[in-house]
Amino acid sequence: MDEAAPEAHIVYCRSQMLLDRQKYESWRDVQVAYEDYMTSLGPWSAAEIIGFLEDDWGADDSRWPFTRQAIADFFRSGESRLVCPEAERSVLSRGDS
């Protein structure tokens, strides 16, 4: 398996939001990787992702899709994907709606 890249894409799908450190040539390649792809940003460093989330969600990272600590842990890990826990719960709780 390839080593995870030092930058990640923020990927928005209908069913989830995630950070993905796979290496892609373009956003079209990201789109192919996710059946329910909506859009993506990046690739960005951990600092750039944190800056974007601060600008978008405010300074309190408890309101963010991923906390600062989760982002730091993800970038230190060998993992290539980090799925937003809130997105996982909302997909599971949708039911018949």
PDB file of C-alpha atoms in Angstrom:
ATOM      1  CA  MET A   1       0.000   0.000   0.000  1.00  0.00           C
ATOM      2  CA  ASP A   2       1.243   3.500  -0.801  1.00  0.00           C
ATOM      3  CA  GLU A   3       2.260   5.726   2.061  1.00  0.00           C
ATOM      4  CA  ALA A   4      -0.403   8.323   2.859  1.00  0.00           C
ATOM      5  CA  ALA A   5       0.290  11.758   1.415  1.00  0.00           C
ATOM      6  CA  PRO A   6       1.283  14.689   3.688  1.00  0.00           C
ATOM      7  CA  GLU A   7      -1.763  16.577   2.391  1.00  0.00           C
ATOM      8  CA  ALA A   8      -5.447  15.640   2.358  1.00  0.00           C
ATOM      9  CA  HIS A   9      -8.559  16.449   0.415  1.00  0.00           C
ATOM     10  CA  ILE A  10     -11.733  17.429   2.244  1.00  0.00           C
ATOM     11  CA  VAL A  11     -14.334  15.329   0.435  1.00  0.00           C
ATOM     12  CA  TYR A  12     -18.047  16.081   0.631  1.00  0.00           C
ATOM     13  CA  CYS A  13     -20.372  13.225  -0.326  1.00  0.00           C
ATOM     14  CA  ARG A  14     -24.120  12.849   0.117  1.00  0.00           C
ATOM     15  CA  SER A  15     -23.574  10.192   2.787  1.00  0.00           C
ATOM     16  CA  GLN A  16     -20.427  11.451   4.508  1.00  0.00           C
ATOM     17  CA  MET A  17     -17.698  14.035   4.840  1.00  0.00           C
ATOM     18  CA  LEU A  18     -14.135  12.862   5.103  1.00  0.00           C
ATOM     19  CA  LEU A  19     -10.456  13.654   4.850  1.00  0.00           C
ATOM     20  CA  ASP A  20      -8.682  11.601   2.198  1.00  0.00           C
ATOM     21  CA  ARG A  21      -4.891  11.424   1.839  1.00  0.00           C
ATOM     22  CA  GLN A  22      -4.879   9.332  -1.325  1.00  0.00           C
ATOM     23  CA  LYS A  23      -2.929  10.930  -4.160  1.00  0.00           C
ATOM     24  CA  TYR A  24      -5.208  12.127  -6.953  1.00  0.00           C
ATOM     25  CA  GLU A  25      -4.292  13.859 -10.211  1.00  0.00           C
ATOM     26  CA  SER A  26      -7.451  16.009 -10.221  1.00  0.00           C
ATOM     27  CA  TRP A  27     -10.836  16.453  -8.556  1.00  0.00           C
ATOM     28  CA  ARG A  28     -12.269  14.193 -11.251  1.00  0.00           C
ATOM     29  CA  ASP A  29     -10.229  11.316  -9.835  1.00  0.00           C
ATOM     30  CA  VAL A  30     -11.635  12.055  -6.373  1.00  0.00           C
ATOM     31  CA  GLN A  31     -15.119  12.037  -7.899  1.00  0.00           C
ATOM     32  CA  VAL A  32     -14.527   8.585  -9.386  1.00  0.00           C
ATOM     33  CA  ALA A  33     -13.445   7.257  -5.965  1.00  0.00           C
ATOM     34  CA  TYR A  34     -16.780   8.109  -4.284  1.00  0.00           C
ATOM     35  CA  GLU A  35     -20.119   7.058  -5.754  1.00  0.00           C
ATOM     36  CA  ASP A  36     -22.025   9.858  -3.978  1.00  0.00           C
ATOM     37  CA  TYR A  37     -19.337  12.560  -4.443  1.00  0.00           C
ATOM     38  CA  MET A  38     -20.518  16.166  -4.316  1.00  0.00           C
ATOM     39  CA  THR A  39     -17.310  18.253  -4.142  1.00  0.00           C
ATOM     40  CA  SER A  40     -13.806  18.311  -2.698  1.00  0.00           C
ATOM     41  CA  LEU A  41     -11.178  20.797  -1.573  1.00  0.00           C
ATOM     42  CA  GLY A  42      -7.430  20.467  -1.527  1.00  0.00           C
ATOM     43  CA  PRO A  43      -5.111  18.761  -1.268  1.00  0.00           C
ATOM     44  CA  TRP A  44      -4.177  20.784   1.784  1.00  0.00           C
ATOM     45  CA  SER A  45      -1.795  20.425   4.713  1.00  0.00           C
ATOM     46  CA  ALA A  46      -3.146  19.920   8.230  1.00  0.00           C
ATOM     47  CA  ALA A  47      -2.576  23.636   8.920  1.00  0.00           C
ATOM     48  CA  GLU A  48      -4.505  24.632   5.785  1.00  0.00           C
ATOM     49  CA  ILE A  49      -7.414  22.347   6.706  1.00  0.00           C
ATOM     50  CA  ILE A  50      -7.497  23.790  10.223  1.00  0.00           C
ATOM     51  CA  GLY A  51      -7.393  27.334   8.810  1.00  0.00           C
ATOM     52  CA  PHE A  52     -10.274  26.559   6.456  1.00  0.00           C
ATOM     53  CA  LEU A  53     -12.363  25.054   9.273  1.00  0.00           C
ATOM     54  CA  GLU A  54     -11.621  28.059  11.523  1.00  0.00           C
ATOM     55  CA  ASP A  55     -12.772  30.432   8.776  1.00  0.00           C
ATOM     56  CA  ASP A  56     -15.855  28.360   7.990  1.00  0.00           C
ATOM     57  CA  TRP A  57     -16.944  27.153  11.447  1.00  0.00           C
ATOM     58  CA  GLY A  58     -15.308  29.590  13.912  1.00  0.00           C
ATOM     59  CA  ALA A  59     -12.536  29.073  16.461  1.00  0.00           C
ATOM     60  CA  ASP A  60     -14.382  26.491  18.624  1.00  0.00           C
ATOM     61  CA  ASP A  61     -13.311  23.176  17.122  1.00  0.00           C
ATOM     62  CA  SER A  62     -16.009  21.271  19.014  1.00  0.00           C
ATOM     63  CA  ARG A  63     -18.371  22.612  16.315  1.00  0.00           C
ATOM     64  CA  TRP A  64     -16.158  21.409  13.457  1.00  0.00           C
ATOM     65  CA  PRO A  65     -16.603  18.160  11.539  1.00  0.00           C
ATOM     66  CA  PHE A  66     -13.098  17.172  12.778  1.00  0.00           C
ATOM     67  CA  THR A  67     -11.398  18.604  15.882  1.00  0.00           C
ATOM     68  CA  ARG A  68      -7.844  19.947  15.749  1.00  0.00           C
ATOM     69  CA  GLN A  69      -6.725  16.881  17.705  1.00  0.00           C
ATOM     70  CA  ALA A  70      -8.458  14.462  15.310  1.00  0.00           C
ATOM     71  CA  ILE A  71      -6.790  16.193  12.347  1.00  0.00           C
ATOM     72  CA  ALA A  72      -3.356  16.092  14.020  1.00  0.00           C
ATOM     73  CA  ASP A  73      -3.797  12.416  14.957  1.00  0.00           C
ATOM     74  CA  PHE A  74      -4.918  11.594  11.413  1.00  0.00           C
ATOM     75  CA  PHE A  75      -1.878  13.273   9.845  1.00  0.00           C
ATOM     76  CA  ARG A  76       0.445  11.423  12.255  1.00  0.00           C
ATOM     77  CA  SER A  77      -1.210   8.083  11.508  1.00  0.00           C
ATOM     78  CA  GLY A  78      -0.710   5.839   8.521  1.00  0.00           C
ATOM     79  CA  GLU A  79      -4.417   6.022   7.733  1.00  0.00           C
ATOM     80  CA  SER A  80      -5.482   7.365   4.358  1.00  0.00           C
ATOM     81  CA  ARG A  81      -9.069   8.317   5.295  1.00  0.00           C
ATOM     82  CA  LEU A  82     -10.819   9.934   8.241  1.00  0.00           C
ATOM     83  CA  VAL A  83     -14.626   9.930   8.130  1.00  0.00           C
ATOM     84  CA  CYS A  84     -16.520  12.626  10.019  1.00  0.00           C
ATOM     85  CA  PRO A  85     -18.301  10.907  12.937  1.00  0.00           C
ATOM     86  CA  GLU A  86     -21.277  13.293  12.676  1.00  0.00           C
ATOM     87  CA  ALA A  87     -21.816  12.330   9.043  1.00  0.00           C
ATOM     88  CA  GLU A  88     -21.796   8.646   9.964  1.00  0.00           C
ATOM     89  CA  ARG A  89     -24.425   9.216  12.668  1.00  0.00           C
ATOM     90  CA  SER A  90     -26.661  11.367  10.459  1.00  0.00           C
ATOM     91  CA  VAL A  91     -26.647   8.745   7.713  1.00  0.00           C
ATOM     92  CA  LEU A  92     -27.569   6.040  10.214  1.00  0.00           C
ATOM     93  CA  SER A  93     -30.317   8.138  11.815  1.00  0.00           C
ATOM     94  CA  ARG A  94     -31.996   9.236   8.582  1.00  0.00           C
ATOM     95  CA  GLY A  95     -34.376   6.291   8.564  1.00  0.00           C
ATOM     96  CA  ASP A  96     -37.271   6.785   6.151  1.00  0.00           C
ATOM     97  CA  SER A  97     -36.886  10.538   5.720  1.00  0.00           C
TER      98      SER A  97
END
